[in-house]
XYZ file of N, CA, C and O in Angstrom:
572
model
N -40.347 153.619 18.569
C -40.402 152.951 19.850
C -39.159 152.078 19.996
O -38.732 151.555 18.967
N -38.508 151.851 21.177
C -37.318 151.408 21.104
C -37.600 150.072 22.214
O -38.075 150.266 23.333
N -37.296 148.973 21.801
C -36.924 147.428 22.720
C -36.066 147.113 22.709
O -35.178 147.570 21.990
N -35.927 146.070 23.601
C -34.931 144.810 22.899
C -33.777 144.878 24.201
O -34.224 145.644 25.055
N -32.902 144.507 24.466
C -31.437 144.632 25.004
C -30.280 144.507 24.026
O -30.541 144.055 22.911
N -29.001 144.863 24.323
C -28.272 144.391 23.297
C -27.183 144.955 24.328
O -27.335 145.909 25.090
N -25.834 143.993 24.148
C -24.744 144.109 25.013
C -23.528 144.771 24.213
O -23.271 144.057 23.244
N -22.934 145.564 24.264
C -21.872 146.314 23.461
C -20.780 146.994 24.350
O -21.123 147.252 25.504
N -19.531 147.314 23.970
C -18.614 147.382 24.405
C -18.601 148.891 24.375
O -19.142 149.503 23.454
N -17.830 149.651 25.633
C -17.365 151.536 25.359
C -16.154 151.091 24.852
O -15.651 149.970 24.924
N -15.665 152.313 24.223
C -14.035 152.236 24.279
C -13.665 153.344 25.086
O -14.288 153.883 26.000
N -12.672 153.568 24.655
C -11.810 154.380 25.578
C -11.974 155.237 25.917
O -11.744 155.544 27.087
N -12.398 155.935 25.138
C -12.761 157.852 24.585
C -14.665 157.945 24.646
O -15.470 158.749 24.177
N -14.800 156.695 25.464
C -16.307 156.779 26.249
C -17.309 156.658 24.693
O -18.243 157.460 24.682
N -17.213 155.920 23.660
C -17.622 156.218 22.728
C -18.800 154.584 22.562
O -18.348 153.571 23.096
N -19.620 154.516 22.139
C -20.904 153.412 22.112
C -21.005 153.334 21.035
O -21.006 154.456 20.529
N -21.130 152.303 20.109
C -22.058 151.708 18.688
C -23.137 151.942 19.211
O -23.076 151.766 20.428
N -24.156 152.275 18.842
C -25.919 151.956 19.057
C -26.144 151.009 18.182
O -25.811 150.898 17.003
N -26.797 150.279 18.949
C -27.572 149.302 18.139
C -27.797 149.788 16.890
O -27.634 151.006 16.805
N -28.172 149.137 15.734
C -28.690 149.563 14.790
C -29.915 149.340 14.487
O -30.269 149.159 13.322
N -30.541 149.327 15.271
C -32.063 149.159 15.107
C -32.329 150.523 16.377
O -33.312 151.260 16.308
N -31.617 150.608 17.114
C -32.382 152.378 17.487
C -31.464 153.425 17.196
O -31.492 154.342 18.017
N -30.472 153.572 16.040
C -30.121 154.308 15.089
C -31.322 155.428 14.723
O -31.313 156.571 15.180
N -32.076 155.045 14.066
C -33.266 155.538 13.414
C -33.934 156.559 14.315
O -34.270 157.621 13.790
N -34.120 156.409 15.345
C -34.431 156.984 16.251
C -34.323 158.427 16.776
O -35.204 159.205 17.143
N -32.825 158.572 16.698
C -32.058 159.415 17.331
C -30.891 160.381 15.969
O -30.073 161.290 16.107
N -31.250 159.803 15.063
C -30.654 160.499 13.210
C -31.029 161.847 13.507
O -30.782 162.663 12.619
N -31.620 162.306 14.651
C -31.486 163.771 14.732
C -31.084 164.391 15.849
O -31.329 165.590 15.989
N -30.415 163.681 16.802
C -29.536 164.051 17.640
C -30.459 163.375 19.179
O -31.568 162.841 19.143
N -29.937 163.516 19.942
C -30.527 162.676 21.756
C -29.960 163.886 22.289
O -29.311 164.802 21.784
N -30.538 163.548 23.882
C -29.734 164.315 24.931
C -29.472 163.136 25.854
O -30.536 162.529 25.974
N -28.673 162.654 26.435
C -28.720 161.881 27.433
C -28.398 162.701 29.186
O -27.788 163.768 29.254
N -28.894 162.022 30.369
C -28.813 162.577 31.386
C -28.752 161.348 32.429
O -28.454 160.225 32.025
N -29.005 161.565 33.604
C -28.673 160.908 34.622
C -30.017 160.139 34.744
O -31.016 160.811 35.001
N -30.147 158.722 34.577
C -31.334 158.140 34.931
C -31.453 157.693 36.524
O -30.713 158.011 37.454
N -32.465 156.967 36.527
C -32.870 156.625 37.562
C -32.215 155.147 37.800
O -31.853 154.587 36.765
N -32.015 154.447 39.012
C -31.144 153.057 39.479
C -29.670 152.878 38.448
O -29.355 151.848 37.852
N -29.018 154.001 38.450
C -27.523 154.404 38.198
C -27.622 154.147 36.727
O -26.430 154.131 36.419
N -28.198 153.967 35.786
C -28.313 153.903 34.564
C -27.889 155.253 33.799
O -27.996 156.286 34.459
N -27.416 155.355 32.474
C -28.454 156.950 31.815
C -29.478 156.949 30.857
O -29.565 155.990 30.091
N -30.174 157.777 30.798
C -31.182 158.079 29.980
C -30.767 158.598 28.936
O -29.999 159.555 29.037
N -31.158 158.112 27.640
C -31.066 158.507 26.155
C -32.500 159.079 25.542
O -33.225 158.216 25.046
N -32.752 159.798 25.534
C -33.664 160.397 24.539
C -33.874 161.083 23.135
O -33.089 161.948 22.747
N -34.578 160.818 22.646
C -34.911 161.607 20.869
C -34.616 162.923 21.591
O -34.491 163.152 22.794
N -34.529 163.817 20.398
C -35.240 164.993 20.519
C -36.199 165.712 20.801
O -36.143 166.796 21.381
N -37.344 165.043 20.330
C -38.557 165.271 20.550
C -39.054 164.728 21.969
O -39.672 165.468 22.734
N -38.740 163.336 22.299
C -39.240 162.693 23.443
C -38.331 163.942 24.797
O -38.969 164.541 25.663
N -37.380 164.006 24.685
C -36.503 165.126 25.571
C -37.590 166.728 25.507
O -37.977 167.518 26.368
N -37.721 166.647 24.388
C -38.520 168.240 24.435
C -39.856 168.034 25.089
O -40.176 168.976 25.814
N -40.906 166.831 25.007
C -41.433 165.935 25.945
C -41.579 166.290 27.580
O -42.355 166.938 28.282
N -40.436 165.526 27.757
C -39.867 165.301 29.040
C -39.916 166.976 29.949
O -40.374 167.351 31.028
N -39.123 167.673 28.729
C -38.747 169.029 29.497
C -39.853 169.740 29.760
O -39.944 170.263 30.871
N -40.890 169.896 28.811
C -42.379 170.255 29.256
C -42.974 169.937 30.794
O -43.233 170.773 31.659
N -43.144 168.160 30.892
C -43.627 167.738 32.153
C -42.518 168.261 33.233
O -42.892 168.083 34.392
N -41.560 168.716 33.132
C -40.635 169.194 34.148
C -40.734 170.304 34.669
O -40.514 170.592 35.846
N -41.145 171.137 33.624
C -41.251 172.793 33.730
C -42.468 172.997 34.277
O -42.551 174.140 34.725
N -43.799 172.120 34.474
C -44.774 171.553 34.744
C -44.712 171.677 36.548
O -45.462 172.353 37.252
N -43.791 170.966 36.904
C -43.884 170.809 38.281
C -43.569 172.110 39.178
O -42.796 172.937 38.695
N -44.169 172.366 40.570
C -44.163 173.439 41.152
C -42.894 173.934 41.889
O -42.472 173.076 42.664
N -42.451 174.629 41.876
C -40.982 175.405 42.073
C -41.039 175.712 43.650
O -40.013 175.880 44.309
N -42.451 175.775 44.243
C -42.215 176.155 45.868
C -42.150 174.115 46.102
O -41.623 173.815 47.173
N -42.454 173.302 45.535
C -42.199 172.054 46.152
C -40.790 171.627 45.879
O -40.350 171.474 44.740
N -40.004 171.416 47.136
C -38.544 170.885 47.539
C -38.326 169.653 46.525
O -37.273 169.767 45.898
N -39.069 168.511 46.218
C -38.580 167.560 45.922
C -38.416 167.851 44.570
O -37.443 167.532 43.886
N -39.781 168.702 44.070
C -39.609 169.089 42.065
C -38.462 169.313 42.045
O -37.629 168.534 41.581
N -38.156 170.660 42.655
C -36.524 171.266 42.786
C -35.744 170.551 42.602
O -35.304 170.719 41.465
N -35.094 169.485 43.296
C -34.254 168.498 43.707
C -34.324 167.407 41.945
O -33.319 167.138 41.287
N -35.326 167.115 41.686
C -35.489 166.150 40.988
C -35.254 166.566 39.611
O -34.935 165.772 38.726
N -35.444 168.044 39.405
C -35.026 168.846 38.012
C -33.651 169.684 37.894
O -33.231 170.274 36.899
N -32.940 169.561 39.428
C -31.889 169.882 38.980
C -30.855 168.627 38.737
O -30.127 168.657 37.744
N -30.817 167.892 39.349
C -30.177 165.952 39.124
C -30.852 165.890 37.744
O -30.025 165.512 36.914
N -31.827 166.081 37.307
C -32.168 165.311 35.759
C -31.450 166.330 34.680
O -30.869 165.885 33.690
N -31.544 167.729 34.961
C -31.207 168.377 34.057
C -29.807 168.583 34.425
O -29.172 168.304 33.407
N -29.068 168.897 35.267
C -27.246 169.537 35.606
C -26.659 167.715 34.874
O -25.551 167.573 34.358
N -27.349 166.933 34.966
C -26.117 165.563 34.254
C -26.384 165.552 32.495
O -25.851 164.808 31.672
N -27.476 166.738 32.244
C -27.594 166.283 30.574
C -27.266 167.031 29.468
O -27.500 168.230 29.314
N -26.603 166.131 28.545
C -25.993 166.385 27.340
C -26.254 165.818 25.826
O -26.436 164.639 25.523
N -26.228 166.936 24.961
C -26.740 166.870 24.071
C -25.498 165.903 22.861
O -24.303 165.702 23.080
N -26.202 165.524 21.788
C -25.495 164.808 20.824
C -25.657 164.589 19.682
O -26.740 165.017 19.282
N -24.953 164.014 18.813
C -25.139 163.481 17.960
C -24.373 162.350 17.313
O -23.142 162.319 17.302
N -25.105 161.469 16.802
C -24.235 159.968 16.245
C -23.270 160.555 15.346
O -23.428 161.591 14.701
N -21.657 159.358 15.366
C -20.964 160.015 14.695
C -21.147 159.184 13.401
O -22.225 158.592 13.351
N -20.183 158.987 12.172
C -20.552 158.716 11.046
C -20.547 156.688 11.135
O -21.033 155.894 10.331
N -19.893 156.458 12.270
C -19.795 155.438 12.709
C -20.973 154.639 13.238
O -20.890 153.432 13.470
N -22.355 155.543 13.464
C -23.060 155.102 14.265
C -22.946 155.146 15.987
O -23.840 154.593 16.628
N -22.056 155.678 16.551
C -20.917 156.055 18.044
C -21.805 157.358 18.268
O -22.072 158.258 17.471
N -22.335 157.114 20.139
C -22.333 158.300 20.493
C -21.303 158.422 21.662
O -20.933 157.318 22.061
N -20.817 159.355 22.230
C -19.798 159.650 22.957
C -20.839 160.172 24.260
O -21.766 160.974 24.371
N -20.048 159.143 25.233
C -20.988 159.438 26.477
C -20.217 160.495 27.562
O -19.009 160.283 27.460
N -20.386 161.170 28.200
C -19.168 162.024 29.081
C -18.812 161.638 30.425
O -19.626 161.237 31.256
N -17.343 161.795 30.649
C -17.267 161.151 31.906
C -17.935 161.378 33.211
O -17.718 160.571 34.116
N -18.617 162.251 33.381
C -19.384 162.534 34.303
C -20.429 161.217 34.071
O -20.357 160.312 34.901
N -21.095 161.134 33.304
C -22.268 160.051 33.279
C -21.675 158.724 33.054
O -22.428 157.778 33.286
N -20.233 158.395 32.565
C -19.700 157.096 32.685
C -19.500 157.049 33.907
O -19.907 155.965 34.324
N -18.975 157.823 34.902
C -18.837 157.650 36.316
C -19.847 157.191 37.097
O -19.821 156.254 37.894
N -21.273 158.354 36.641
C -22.038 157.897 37.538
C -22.975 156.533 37.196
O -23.887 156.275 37.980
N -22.746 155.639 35.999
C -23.104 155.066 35.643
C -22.220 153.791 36.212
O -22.749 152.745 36.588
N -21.053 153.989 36.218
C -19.695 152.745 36.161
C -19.925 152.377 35.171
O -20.814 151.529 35.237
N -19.510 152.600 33.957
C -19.760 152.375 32.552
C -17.978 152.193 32.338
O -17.208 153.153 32.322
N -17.645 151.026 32.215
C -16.208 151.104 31.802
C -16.107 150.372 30.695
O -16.421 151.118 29.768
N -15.768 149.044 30.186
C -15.707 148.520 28.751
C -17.248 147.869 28.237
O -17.721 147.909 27.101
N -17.800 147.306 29.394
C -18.795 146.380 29.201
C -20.474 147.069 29.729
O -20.882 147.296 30.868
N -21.213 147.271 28.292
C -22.710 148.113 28.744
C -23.718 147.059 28.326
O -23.539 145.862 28.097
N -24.631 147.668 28.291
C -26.015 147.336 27.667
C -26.957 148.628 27.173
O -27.024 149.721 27.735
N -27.614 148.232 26.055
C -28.389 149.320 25.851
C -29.722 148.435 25.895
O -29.813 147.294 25.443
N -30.880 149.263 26.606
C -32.707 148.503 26.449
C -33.130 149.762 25.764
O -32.768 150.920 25.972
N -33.730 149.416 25.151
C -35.133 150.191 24.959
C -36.046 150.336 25.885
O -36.399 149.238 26.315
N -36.699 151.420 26.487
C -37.811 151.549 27.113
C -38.911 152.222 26.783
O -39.589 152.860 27.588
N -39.138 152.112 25.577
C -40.587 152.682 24.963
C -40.163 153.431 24.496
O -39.550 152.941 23.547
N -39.974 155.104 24.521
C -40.047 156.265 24.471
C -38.260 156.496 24.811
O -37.758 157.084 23.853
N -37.590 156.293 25.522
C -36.303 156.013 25.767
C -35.219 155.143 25.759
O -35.591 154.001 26.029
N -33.930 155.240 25.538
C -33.178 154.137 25.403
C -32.399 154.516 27.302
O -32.419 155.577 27.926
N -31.771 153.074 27.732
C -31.520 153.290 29.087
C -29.616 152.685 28.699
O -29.282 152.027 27.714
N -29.049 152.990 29.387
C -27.428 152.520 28.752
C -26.786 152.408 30.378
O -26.470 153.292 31.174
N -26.758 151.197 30.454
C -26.211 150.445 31.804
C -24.692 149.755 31.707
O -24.064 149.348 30.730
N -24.371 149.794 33.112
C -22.906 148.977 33.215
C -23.529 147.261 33.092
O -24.571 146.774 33.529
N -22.698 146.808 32.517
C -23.152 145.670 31.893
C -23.017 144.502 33.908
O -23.654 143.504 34.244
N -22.204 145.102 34.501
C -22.085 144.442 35.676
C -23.677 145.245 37.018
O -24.110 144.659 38.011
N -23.944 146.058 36.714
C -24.916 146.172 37.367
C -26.217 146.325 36.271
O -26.970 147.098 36.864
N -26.589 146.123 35.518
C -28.211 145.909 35.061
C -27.839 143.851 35.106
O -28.885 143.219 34.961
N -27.209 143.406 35.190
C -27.202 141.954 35.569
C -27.311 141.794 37.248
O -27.802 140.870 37.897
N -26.777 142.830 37.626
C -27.279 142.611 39.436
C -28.708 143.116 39.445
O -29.578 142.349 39.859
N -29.028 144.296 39.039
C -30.466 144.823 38.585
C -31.489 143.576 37.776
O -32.535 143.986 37.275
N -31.212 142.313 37.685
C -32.257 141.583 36.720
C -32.158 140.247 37.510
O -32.869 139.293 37.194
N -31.162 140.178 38.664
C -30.561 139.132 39.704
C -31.268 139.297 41.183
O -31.425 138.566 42.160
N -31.586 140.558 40.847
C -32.677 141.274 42.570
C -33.440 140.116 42.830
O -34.144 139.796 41.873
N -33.550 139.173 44.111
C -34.758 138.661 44.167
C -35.790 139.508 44.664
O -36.826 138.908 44.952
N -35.790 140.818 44.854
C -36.676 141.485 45.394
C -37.913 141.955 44.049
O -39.078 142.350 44.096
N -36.905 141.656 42.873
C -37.863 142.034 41.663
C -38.502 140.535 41.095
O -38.080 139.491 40.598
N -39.574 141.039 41.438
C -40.868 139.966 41.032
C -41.660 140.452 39.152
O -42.592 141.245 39.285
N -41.528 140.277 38.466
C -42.605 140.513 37.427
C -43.849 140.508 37.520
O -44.714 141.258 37.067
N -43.898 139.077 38.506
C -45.524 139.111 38.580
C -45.904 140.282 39.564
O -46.775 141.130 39.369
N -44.948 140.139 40.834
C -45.491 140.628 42.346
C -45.796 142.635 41.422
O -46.722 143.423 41.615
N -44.912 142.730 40.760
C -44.956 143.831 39.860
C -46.038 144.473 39.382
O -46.495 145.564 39.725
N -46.479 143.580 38.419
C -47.940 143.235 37.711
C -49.003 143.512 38.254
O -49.928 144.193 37.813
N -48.888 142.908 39.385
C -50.262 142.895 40.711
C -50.512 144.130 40.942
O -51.538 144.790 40.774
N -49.285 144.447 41.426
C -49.318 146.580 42.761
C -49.959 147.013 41.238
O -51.158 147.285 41.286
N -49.313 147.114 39.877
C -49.763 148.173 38.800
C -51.115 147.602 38.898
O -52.028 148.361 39.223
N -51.299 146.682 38.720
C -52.871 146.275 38.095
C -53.776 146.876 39.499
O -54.817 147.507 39.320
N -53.206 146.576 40.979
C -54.000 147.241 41.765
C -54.123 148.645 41.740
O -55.130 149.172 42.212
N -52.907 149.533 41.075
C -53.193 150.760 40.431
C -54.291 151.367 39.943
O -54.943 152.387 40.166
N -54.312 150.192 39.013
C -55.648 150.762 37.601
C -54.939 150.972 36.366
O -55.563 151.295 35.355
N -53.404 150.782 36.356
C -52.456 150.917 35.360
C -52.756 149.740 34.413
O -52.074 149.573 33.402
């Protein structure tokens, strides 16, 4: 399971330290892809093989499945840490990320999320994001 935040630098050649506490994690390679609110998504192996199930899942005559499995799957790429602990992100997903010197990596349970360090601070600055007001809609869920 992966938490926490932690702020780390790209270099040049689009390359990331991972934390070393979700190292462990991913010792058998990730795929990362295009997340959701300009972020990317990092996944295990397994959690990705996961993912790709509930995808293949959704119905092919509905427009939006379509739409939503080709954006998740056409931005994703497979990997592996180098001996450094470095995964190499590609410029396609540094772009769509704006990932230039300054990131963040969170944990989100099941996934790691890898943000421009200038927008997940506008993303945590939203006054529109409430925790509690949050809390409430899920709990009126049943979540």
């Amino acid at each position: 399971m992966f938490f926490g935040e932690i702020r780390h630098s790209v270099d040049s050649k689009g390359r990331l330290v991972m934390p070393a506490k979700f190292r462990e994690g991913i010792l058998d390679g990730y795929v990362m892809t295009k997340g959701l609110d300009q972020c990317i998504f990092l996944f295990p192996l397994d959690e990705w093989k996961r993912m790709e199930e509930k995808l293949k899942s959704l119905p092919l005559t509905h427009k939006d499945a379509r739409a939503f499995v080709r954006y998740f799957f056409s931005g994703a790429c497979d990997g592996e840490l180098d001996k450094q602990g470095r995964i190499r992100i590609p410029q396609n997903l540094m772009d769509y990320a704006e990932l230039s010197t300054k990131s963040v990596v969170i944990g989100v349970g099941t996934r790691m999320e890898i943000w421009s360090e200038s927008l997940w601070d506008d993303y945590n600055d939203d006054e529109s994001l409430s925790y509690d007001q949050i809390a409430q809609q899920l709990a009126d869920l049943g979540i």
